[in-house]
Coordinates of C-alpha atoms in Angstrom, one line a residue:
Chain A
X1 CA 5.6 -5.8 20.2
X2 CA 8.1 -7.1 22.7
X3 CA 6.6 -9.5 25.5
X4 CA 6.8 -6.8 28.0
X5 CA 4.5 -4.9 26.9
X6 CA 0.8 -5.6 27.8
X7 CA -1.4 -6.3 25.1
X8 CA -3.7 -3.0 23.2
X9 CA -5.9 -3.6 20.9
X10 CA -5.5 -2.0 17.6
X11 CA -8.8 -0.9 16.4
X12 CA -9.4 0.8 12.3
X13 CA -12.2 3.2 12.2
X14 CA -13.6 3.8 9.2
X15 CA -15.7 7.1 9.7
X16 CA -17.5 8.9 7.4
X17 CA -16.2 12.6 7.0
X18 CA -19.8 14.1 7.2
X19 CA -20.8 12.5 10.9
X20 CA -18.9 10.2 12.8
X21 CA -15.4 12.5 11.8
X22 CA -16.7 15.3 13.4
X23 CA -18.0 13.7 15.6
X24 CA -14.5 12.1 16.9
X25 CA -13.2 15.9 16.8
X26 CA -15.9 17.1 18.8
X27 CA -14.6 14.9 21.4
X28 CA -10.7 16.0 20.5
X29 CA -11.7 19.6 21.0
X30 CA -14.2 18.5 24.1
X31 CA -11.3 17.0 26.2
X32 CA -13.1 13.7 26.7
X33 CA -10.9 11.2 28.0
X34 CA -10.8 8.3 25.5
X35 CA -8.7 5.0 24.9
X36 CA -6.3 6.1 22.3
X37 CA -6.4 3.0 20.5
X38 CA -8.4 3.5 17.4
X39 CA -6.8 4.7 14.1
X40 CA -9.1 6.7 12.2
X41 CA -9.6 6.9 8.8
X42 CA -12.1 9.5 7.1
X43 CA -13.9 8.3 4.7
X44 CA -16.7 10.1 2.0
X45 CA -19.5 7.9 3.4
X46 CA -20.0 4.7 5.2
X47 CA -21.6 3.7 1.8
X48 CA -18.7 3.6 0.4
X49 CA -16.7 1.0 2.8
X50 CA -15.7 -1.5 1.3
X51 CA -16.3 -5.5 2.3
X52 CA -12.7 -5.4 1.6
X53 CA -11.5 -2.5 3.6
X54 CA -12.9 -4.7 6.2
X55 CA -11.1 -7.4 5.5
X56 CA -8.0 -5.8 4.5
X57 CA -7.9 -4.3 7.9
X58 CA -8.1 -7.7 9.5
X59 CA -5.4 -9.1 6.8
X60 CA -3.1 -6.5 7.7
X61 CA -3.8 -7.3 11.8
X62 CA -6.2 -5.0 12.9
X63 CA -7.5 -6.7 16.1
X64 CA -11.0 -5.1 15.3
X65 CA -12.8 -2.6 12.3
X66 CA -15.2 -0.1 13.6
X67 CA -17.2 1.8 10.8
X68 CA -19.0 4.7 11.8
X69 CA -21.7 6.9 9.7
X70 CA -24.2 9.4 10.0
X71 CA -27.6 8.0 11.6
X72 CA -30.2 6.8 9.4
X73 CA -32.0 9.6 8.0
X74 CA -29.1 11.9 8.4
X75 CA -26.7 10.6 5.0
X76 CA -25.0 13.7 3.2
X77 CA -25.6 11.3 0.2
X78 CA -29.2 10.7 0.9
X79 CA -29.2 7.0 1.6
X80 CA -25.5 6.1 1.6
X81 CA -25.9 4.6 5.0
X82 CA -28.7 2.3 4.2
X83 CA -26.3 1.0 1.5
X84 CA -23.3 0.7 4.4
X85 CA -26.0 -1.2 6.6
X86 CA -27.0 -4.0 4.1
X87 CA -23.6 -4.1 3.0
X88 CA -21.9 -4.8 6.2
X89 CA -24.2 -6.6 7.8
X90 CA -23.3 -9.3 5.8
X91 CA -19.5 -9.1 6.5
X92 CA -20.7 -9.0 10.0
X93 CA -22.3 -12.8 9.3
X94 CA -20.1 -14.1 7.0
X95 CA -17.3 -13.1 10.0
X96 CA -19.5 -14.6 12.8
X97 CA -20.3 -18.1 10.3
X98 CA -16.6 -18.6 9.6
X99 CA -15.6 -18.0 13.3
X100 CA -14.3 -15.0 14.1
X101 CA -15.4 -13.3 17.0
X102 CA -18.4 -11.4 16.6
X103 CA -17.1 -8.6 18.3
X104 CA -14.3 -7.8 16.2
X105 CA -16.1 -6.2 13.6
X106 CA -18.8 -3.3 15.1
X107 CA -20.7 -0.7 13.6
X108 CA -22.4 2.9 14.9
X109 CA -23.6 6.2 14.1
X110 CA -22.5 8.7 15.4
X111 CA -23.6 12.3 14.5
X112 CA -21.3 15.5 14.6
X113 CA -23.1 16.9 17.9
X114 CA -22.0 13.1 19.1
X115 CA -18.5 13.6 20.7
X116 CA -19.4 11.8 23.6
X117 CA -21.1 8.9 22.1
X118 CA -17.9 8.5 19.9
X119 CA -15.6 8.3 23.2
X120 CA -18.0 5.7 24.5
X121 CA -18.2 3.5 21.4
X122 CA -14.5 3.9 21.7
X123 CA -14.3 2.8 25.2
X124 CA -16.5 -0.2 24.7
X125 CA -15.0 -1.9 21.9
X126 CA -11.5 -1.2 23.5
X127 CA -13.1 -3.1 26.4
X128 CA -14.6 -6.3 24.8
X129 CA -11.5 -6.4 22.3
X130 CA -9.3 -6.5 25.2
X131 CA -10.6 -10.4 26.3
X132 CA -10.2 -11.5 23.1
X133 CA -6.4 -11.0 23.0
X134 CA -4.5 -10.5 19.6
X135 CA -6.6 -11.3 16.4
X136 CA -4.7 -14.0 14.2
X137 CA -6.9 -15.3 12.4
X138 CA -7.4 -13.3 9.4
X139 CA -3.9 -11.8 9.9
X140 CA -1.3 -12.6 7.1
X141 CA 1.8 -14.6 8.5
X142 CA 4.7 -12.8 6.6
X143 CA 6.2 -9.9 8.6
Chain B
X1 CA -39.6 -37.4 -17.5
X2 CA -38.3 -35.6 -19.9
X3 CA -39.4 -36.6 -23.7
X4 CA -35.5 -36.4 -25.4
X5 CA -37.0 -36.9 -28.9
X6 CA -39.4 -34.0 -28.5
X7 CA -36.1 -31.7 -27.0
X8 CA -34.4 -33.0 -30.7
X9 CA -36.9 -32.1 -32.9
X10 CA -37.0 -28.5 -30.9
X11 CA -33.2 -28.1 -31.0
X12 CA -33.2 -29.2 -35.2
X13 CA -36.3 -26.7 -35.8
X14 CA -34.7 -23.5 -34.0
X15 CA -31.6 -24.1 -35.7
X16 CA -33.1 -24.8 -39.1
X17 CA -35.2 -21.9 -39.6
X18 CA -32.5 -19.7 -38.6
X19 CA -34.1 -18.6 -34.9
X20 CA -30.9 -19.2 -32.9
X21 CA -27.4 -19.4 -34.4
X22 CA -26.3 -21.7 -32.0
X23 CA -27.7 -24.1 -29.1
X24 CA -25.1 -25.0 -26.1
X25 CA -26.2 -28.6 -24.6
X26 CA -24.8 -31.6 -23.5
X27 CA -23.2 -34.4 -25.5
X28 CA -21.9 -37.9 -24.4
X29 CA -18.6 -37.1 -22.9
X30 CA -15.2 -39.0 -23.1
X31 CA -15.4 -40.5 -20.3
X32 CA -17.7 -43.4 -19.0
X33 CA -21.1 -41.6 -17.6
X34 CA -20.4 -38.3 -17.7
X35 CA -21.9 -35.7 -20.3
X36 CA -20.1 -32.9 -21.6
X37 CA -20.9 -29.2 -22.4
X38 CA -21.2 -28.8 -26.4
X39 CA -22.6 -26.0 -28.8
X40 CA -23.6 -27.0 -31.7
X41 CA -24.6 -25.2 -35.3
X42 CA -26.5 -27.4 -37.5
X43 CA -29.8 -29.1 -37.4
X44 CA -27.9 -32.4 -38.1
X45 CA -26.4 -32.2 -34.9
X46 CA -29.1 -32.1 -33.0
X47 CA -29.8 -35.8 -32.2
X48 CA -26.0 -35.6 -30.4
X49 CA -27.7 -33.6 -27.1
X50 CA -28.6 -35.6 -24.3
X51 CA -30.1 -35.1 -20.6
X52 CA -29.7 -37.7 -17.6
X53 CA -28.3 -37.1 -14.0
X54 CA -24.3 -36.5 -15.3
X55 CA -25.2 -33.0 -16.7
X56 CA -24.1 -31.0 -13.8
X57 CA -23.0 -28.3 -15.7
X58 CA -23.9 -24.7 -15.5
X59 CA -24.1 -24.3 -19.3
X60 CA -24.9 -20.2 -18.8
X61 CA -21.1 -20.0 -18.3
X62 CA -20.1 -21.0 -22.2
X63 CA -22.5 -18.2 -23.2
X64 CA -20.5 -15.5 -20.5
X65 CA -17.5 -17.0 -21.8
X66 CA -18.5 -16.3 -25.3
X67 CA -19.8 -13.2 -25.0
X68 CA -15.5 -12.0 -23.5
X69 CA -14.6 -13.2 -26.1
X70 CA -12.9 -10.8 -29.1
X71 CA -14.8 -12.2 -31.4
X72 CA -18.2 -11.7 -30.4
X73 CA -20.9 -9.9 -32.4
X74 CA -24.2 -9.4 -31.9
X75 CA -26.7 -11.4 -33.8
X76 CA -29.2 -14.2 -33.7
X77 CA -30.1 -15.2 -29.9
X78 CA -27.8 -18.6 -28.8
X79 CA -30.0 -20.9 -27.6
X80 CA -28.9 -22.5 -24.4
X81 CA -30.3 -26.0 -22.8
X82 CA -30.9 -24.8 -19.2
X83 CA -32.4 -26.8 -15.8
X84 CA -33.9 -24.3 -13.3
X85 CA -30.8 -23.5 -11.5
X86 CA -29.0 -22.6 -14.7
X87 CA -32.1 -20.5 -16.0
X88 CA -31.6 -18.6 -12.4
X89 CA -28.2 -18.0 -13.4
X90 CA -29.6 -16.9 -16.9
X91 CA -31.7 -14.4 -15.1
X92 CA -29.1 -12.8 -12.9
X93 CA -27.3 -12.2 -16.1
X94 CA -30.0 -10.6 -17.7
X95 CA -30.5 -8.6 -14.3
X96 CA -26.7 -7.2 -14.7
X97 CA -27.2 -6.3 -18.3
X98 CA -24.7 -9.1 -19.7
X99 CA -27.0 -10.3 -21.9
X100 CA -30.5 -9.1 -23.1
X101 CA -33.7 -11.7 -22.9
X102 CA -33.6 -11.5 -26.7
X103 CA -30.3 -12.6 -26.9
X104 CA -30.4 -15.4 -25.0
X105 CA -33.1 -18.3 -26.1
X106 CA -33.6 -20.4 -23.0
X107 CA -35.0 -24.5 -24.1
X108 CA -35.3 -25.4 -20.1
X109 CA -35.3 -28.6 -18.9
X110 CA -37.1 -29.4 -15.3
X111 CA -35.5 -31.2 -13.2
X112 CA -39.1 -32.4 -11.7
X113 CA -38.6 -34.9 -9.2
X114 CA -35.1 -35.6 -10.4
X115 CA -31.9 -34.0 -9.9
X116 CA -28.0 -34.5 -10.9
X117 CA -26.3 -37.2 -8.7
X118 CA -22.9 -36.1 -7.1
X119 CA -19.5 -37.7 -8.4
X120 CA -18.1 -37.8 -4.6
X121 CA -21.6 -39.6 -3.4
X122 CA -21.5 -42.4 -6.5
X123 CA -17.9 -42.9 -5.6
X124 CA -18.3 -43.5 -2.0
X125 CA -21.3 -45.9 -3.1
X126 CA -19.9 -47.7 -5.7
X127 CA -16.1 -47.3 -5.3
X128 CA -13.5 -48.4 -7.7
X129 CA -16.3 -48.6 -10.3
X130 CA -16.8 -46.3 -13.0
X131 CA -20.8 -46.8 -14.7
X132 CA -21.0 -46.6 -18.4
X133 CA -24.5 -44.6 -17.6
X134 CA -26.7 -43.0 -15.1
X135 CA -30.6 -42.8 -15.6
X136 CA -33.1 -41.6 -13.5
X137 CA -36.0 -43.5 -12.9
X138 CA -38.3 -41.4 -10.8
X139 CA -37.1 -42.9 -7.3
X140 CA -33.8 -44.0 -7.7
X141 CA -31.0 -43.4 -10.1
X142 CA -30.0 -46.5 -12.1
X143 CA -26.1 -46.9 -13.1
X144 CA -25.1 -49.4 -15.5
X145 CA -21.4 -51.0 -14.8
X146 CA -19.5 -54.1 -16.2
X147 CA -21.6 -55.9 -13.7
X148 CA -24.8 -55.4 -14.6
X149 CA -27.4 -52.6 -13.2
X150 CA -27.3 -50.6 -10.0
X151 CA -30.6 -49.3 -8.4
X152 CA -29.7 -46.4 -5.8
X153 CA -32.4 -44.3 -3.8
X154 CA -32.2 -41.0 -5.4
X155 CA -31.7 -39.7 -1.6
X156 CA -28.0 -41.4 -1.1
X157 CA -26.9 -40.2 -4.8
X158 CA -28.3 -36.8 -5.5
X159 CA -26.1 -33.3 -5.4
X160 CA -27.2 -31.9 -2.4
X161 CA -28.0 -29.1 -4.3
X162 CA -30.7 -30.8 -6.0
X163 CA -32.2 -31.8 -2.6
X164 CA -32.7 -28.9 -1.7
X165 CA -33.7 -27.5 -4.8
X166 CA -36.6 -24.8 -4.9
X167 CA -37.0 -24.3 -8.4
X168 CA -36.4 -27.4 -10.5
X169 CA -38.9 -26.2 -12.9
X170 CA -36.9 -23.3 -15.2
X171 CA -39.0 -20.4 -14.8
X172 CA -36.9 -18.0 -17.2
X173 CA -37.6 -20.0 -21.0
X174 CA -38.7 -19.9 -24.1
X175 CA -39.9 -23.5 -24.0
X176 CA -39.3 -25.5 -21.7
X177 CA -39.5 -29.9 -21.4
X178 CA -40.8 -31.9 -18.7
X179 CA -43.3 -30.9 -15.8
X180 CA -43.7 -28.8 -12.4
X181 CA -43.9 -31.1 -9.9
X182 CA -43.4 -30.6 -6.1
X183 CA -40.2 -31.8 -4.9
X184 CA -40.3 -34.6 -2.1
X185 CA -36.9 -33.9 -1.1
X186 CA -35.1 -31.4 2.0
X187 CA -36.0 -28.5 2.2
X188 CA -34.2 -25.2 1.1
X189 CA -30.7 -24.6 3.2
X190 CA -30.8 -28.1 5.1
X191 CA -27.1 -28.6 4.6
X192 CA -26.4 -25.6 6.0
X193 CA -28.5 -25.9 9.0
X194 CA -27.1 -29.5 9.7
X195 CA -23.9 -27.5 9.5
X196 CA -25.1 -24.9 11.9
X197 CA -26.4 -27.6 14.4
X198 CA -22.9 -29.3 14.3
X199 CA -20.9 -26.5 14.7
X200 CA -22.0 -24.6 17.3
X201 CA -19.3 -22.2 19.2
X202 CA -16.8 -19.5 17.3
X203 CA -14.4 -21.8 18.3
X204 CA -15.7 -24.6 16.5
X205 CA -16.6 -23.1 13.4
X206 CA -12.8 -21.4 13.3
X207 CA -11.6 -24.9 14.1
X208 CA -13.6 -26.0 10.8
X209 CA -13.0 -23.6 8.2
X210 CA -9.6 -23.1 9.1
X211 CA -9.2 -27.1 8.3
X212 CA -11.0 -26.0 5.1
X213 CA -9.2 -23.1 4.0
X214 CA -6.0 -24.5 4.8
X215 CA -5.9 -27.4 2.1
X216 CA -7.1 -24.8 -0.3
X217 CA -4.1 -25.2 -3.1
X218 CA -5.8 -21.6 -5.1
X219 CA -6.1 -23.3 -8.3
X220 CA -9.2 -20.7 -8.8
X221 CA -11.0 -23.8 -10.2
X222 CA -13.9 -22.3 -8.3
X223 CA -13.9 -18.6 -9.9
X224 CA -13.3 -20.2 -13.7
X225 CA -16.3 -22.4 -13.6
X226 CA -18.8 -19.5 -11.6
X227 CA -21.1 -17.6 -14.5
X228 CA -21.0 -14.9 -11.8
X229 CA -17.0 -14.3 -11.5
X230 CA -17.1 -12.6 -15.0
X231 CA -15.0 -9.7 -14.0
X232 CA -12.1 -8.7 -16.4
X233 CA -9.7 -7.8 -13.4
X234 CA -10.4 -10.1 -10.3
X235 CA -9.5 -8.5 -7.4
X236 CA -6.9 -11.0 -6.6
X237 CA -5.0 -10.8 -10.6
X238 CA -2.9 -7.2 -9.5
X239 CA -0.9 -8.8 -12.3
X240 CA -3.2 -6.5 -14.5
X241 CA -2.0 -3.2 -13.7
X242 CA -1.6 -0.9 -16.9
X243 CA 2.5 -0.8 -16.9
X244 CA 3.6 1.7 -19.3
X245 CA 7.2 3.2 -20.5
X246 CA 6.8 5.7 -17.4
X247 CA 5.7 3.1 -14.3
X248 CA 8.4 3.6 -11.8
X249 CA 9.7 0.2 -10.0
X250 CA 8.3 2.1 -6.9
X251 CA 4.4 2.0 -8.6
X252 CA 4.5 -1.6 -9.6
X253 CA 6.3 -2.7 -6.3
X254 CA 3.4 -0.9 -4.2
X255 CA 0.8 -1.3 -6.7
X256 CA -2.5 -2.4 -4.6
X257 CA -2.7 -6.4 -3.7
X258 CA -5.5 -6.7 -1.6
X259 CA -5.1 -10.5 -1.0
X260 CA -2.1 -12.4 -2.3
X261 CA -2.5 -15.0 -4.8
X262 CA -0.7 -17.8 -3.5
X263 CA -1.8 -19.8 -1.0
X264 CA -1.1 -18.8 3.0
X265 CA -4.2 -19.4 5.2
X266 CA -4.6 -15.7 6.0
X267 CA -4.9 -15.0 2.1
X268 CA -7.1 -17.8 1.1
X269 CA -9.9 -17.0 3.8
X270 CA -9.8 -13.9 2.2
X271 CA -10.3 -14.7 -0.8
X272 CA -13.4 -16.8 0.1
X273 CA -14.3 -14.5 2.3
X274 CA -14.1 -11.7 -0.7
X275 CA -15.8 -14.4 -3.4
X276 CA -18.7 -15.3 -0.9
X277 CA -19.3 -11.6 -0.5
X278 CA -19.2 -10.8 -4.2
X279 CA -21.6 -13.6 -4.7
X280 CA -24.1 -12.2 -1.9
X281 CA -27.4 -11.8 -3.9
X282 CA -26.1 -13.1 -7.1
X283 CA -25.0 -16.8 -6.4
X284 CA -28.2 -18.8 -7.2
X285 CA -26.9 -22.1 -5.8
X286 CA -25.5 -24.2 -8.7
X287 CA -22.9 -25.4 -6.4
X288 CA -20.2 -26.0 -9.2
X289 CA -17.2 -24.5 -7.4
X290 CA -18.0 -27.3 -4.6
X291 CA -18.0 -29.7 -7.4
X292 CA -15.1 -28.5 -9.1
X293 CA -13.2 -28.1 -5.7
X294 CA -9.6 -30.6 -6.2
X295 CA -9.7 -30.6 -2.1
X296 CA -13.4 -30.6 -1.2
X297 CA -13.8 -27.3 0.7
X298 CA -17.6 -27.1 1.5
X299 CA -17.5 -23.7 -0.3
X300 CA -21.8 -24.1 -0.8
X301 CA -22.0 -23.7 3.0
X302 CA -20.5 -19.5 2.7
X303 CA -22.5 -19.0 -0.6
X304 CA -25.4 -20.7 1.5
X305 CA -25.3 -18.8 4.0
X306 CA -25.3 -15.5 2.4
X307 CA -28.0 -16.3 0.7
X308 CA -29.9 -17.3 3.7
X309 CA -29.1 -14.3 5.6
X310 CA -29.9 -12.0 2.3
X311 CA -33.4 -14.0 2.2
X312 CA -34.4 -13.6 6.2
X313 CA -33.1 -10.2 6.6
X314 CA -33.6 -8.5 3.5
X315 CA -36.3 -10.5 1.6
X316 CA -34.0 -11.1 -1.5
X317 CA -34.2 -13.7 -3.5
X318 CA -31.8 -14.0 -6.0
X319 CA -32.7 -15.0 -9.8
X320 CA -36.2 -14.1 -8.9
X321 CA -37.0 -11.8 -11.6
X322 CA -34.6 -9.9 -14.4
X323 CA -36.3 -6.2 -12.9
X324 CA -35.2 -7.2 -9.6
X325 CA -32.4 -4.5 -8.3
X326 CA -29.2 -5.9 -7.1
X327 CA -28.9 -6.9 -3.5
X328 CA -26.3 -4.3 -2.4
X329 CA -28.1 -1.4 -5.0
X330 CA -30.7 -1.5 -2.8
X331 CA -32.6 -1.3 0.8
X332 CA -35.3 -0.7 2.9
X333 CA -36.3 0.8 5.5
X334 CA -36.6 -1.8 7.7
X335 CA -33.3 -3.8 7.1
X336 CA -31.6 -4.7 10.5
X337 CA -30.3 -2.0 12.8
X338 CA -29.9 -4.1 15.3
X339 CA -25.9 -4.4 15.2
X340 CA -25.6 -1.1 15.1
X341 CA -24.7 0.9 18.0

């Protein structure tokens, strides 16, 4: 990024295929006005994100993670978001305890009749991202 | 107290009637204080095993490392000498199916009132000297040098582990030596809280554990001596990738490397980062890859901290119980939803 450019944050959402990936088509095919800044990336279910896809994003300079599932109650798999929920709620800690902003790494659910939640979770974490500047911290050094 | 003789005569009887085929323990090491691991075979040997405040050792890992091994076969249970952290250790095992209770005879030693002393404290306390011995008194740890005896309050020697040490008393065994007795020392997660209290903003802690992370050299020291980090492809060995007469240069060039394994500060937060997590539930706070740490990373504060957070928010307590599911196999209902938007 040259030093012209104004700083965007580059947000990886992880969203499950069942919910939250519908969901962000909903608002494609609805025409809602939202911060193109996230890069999606459908996954089965939120149970199955990784701690390391979280991670990895950050390694490879993702200025923040988003993952998004179906609401509790709602899992295609049953109870594959109660798993995602435990699972990253203790990435969320470990991230805040070793000091990296808390609000780098943010979780939601968002349902497939959501289209309009999914712009605004969008538009919110674009908006506390953008204070934080660039993430470096977990970002590897080589090119 | 721990009656040593009565341990011996245990140790000889198991192994001469044929109960266990082996019992790992500790021996008088090499060098000056320190005890060693050893397993040993025959009754005679017996009388070789000793316990004082230099067994640090989390002797569960010879028996995982035994059990990789090629030569393995089932058999007669090994017996292994085990204080209450260890016997934890022995239970989490258990609770992942790498061993079955009847292969495994636990002889546990309480640590009642008592605890290992920490290498870095004695040195601190007593530096440029190395004591022949350490004993344990019941207040203070005695170390005999050149120069006679040294009393130290057990408080300015002890592992911080042992301070904060809930279960000194093994509660996985098949017999076990010395008595429960309250401890009288911090309580459970002091260090970390003391940690917590000094460290306060993001900033700070970032200023911290980068210091930390940066000296790490990724010698691994701390995943060879964990009885957890059994895996047979750790996530940061890619060097394991089946290559066969067919790999293309293109499949091993771009085969997945989640985290490097040379040392660059970005890769070696993430690899604590990924060992804390894969200890979440399962680390049962032996604190050996702090002591085995070449450059002193405080690496008990991120195991710590998981467990605390996996204890308030979940009400998971590792090493608990061998019918215990794992921490991440499971839920409830309640579990924080807080976070989530």
């Amino acid at each position: 990024m040259s030093a012209q450019t104004p700083y965007e944050p580059k947000i990886v959402a992880f969203l499950c295929k069942w919910c939250s990936s519908a969901g962000s088509d909903l608002a494609g095919v609805s025409r809602i006005q939202y911060p193109a800044n996230a890069t999606p990336i459908t996954v089965a279910c939120s149970g199955g994100v990784s701690p390391q896809f979280v991670l990895s994003a950050f390694h490879k300079g993702a200025d923040g993670v988003l993952v998004s599932g179906c609401h509790i109650g709602d899992c295609h798999y049953m109870e594959g978001n109660f798993h995602a929920r435990r699972k990253l709620y203790l990435v969320k800690e470990l991230l805040e305890f070793t000091g990296v902003e808390p609000d780098r790494f943010r979780m939601s659910w968002v349902s497939a009749a959501e289209g309009a939640k999914f712009a605004q979770v969008v538009r919110d974490f674009v908006e506390d991202l953008r204070p934080l500047g660039p993430q470096d911290k977990l970002k590897a050094e080589r090119p | 107290m721990i009656d040593l003789g009565a341990l011996h005569t245990q140790v000889r009887d198991i192994l001469e009637t044929g109960e266990v085929r082996a019992v790992v323990g500790w021996r008088r090491g090499s060098r000056g204080m320190l005890a060693e691991p050893v397993t040993i075979a025959t009754p005679e040997e017996a009388e070789t095993l000793v316990w004082d405040p230099t067994c640090f050792h989390n002797l569960s890992l010879t028996l995982v490392e035994e059990r990789k091994k090629p030569s393995w076969r089932p058999g007669k249970p090994i017996a292994v000498v085990a204080k209450g952290c260890d016997a934890r250790s022995l239970t989490v095992l258990m609770q992942e199916n790498c061993f079955r209770r009847d292969e495994v005879y636990v002889i546990g030693v309480s640590c009642a009132g008592s605890g290992v002393l920490d290498e870095r404290k004695l040195a601190q306390r007593l530096p440029g000297v190395e004591p022949d011995s350490a004993a344990f008194d019941g207040d203070a740890f005695v170390c005999a040098t050149a120069g006679g005896e040294d009393r130290i309050p057990a408080r300015e020697l002890m592992a911080d582990r042992c301070l904060e040490c809930r279960d000194a008393h093994p509660k996985l065994n098949n017999v076990v030596f010395g008595e429960a007795q309250p401890r009288a020392f911090d309580p459970p997660f002091a260090a970390l809280a003391r940690f917590e209290q000094e460290q306060v903003g993001v900033a700070e802690r970032w200023q911290f554990w980068q210091r930390q992370f940066e000296r790490c050299i990724r010698c691994f020291a701390c995943r060879s001596v964990c009885p957890m980090c059994y895996c047979e492809e750790c996530v940061v060995d890619s060097i394991n990738m089946a290559v066969g007469a067919d790999t293309t240069a293109a499949e091993k060039a771009n085969r997945i490397r989640w985290i490097e394994r040379s040392a660059s500060r970005a890769d070696n937060i993430g690899y604590h980062m990924t060992r804390a997590l894969h200890l979440a539930g399962r680390c049962i706070d032996c604190a050996e890859c702090e002591r085995v740490c070449p450059v002193n990373i405080p690496l008990r504060l991120l195991n710590n901290k998981l467990e605390r957070e996996a204890r308030v928010a979940f009400g998971y307590e590792p090493g608990a119980s061998i019918d215990l599911p794992a921490l991440v196999a499971s839920f409830r209902d309640d579990d924080p939803n807080h976070f989530i938007r």
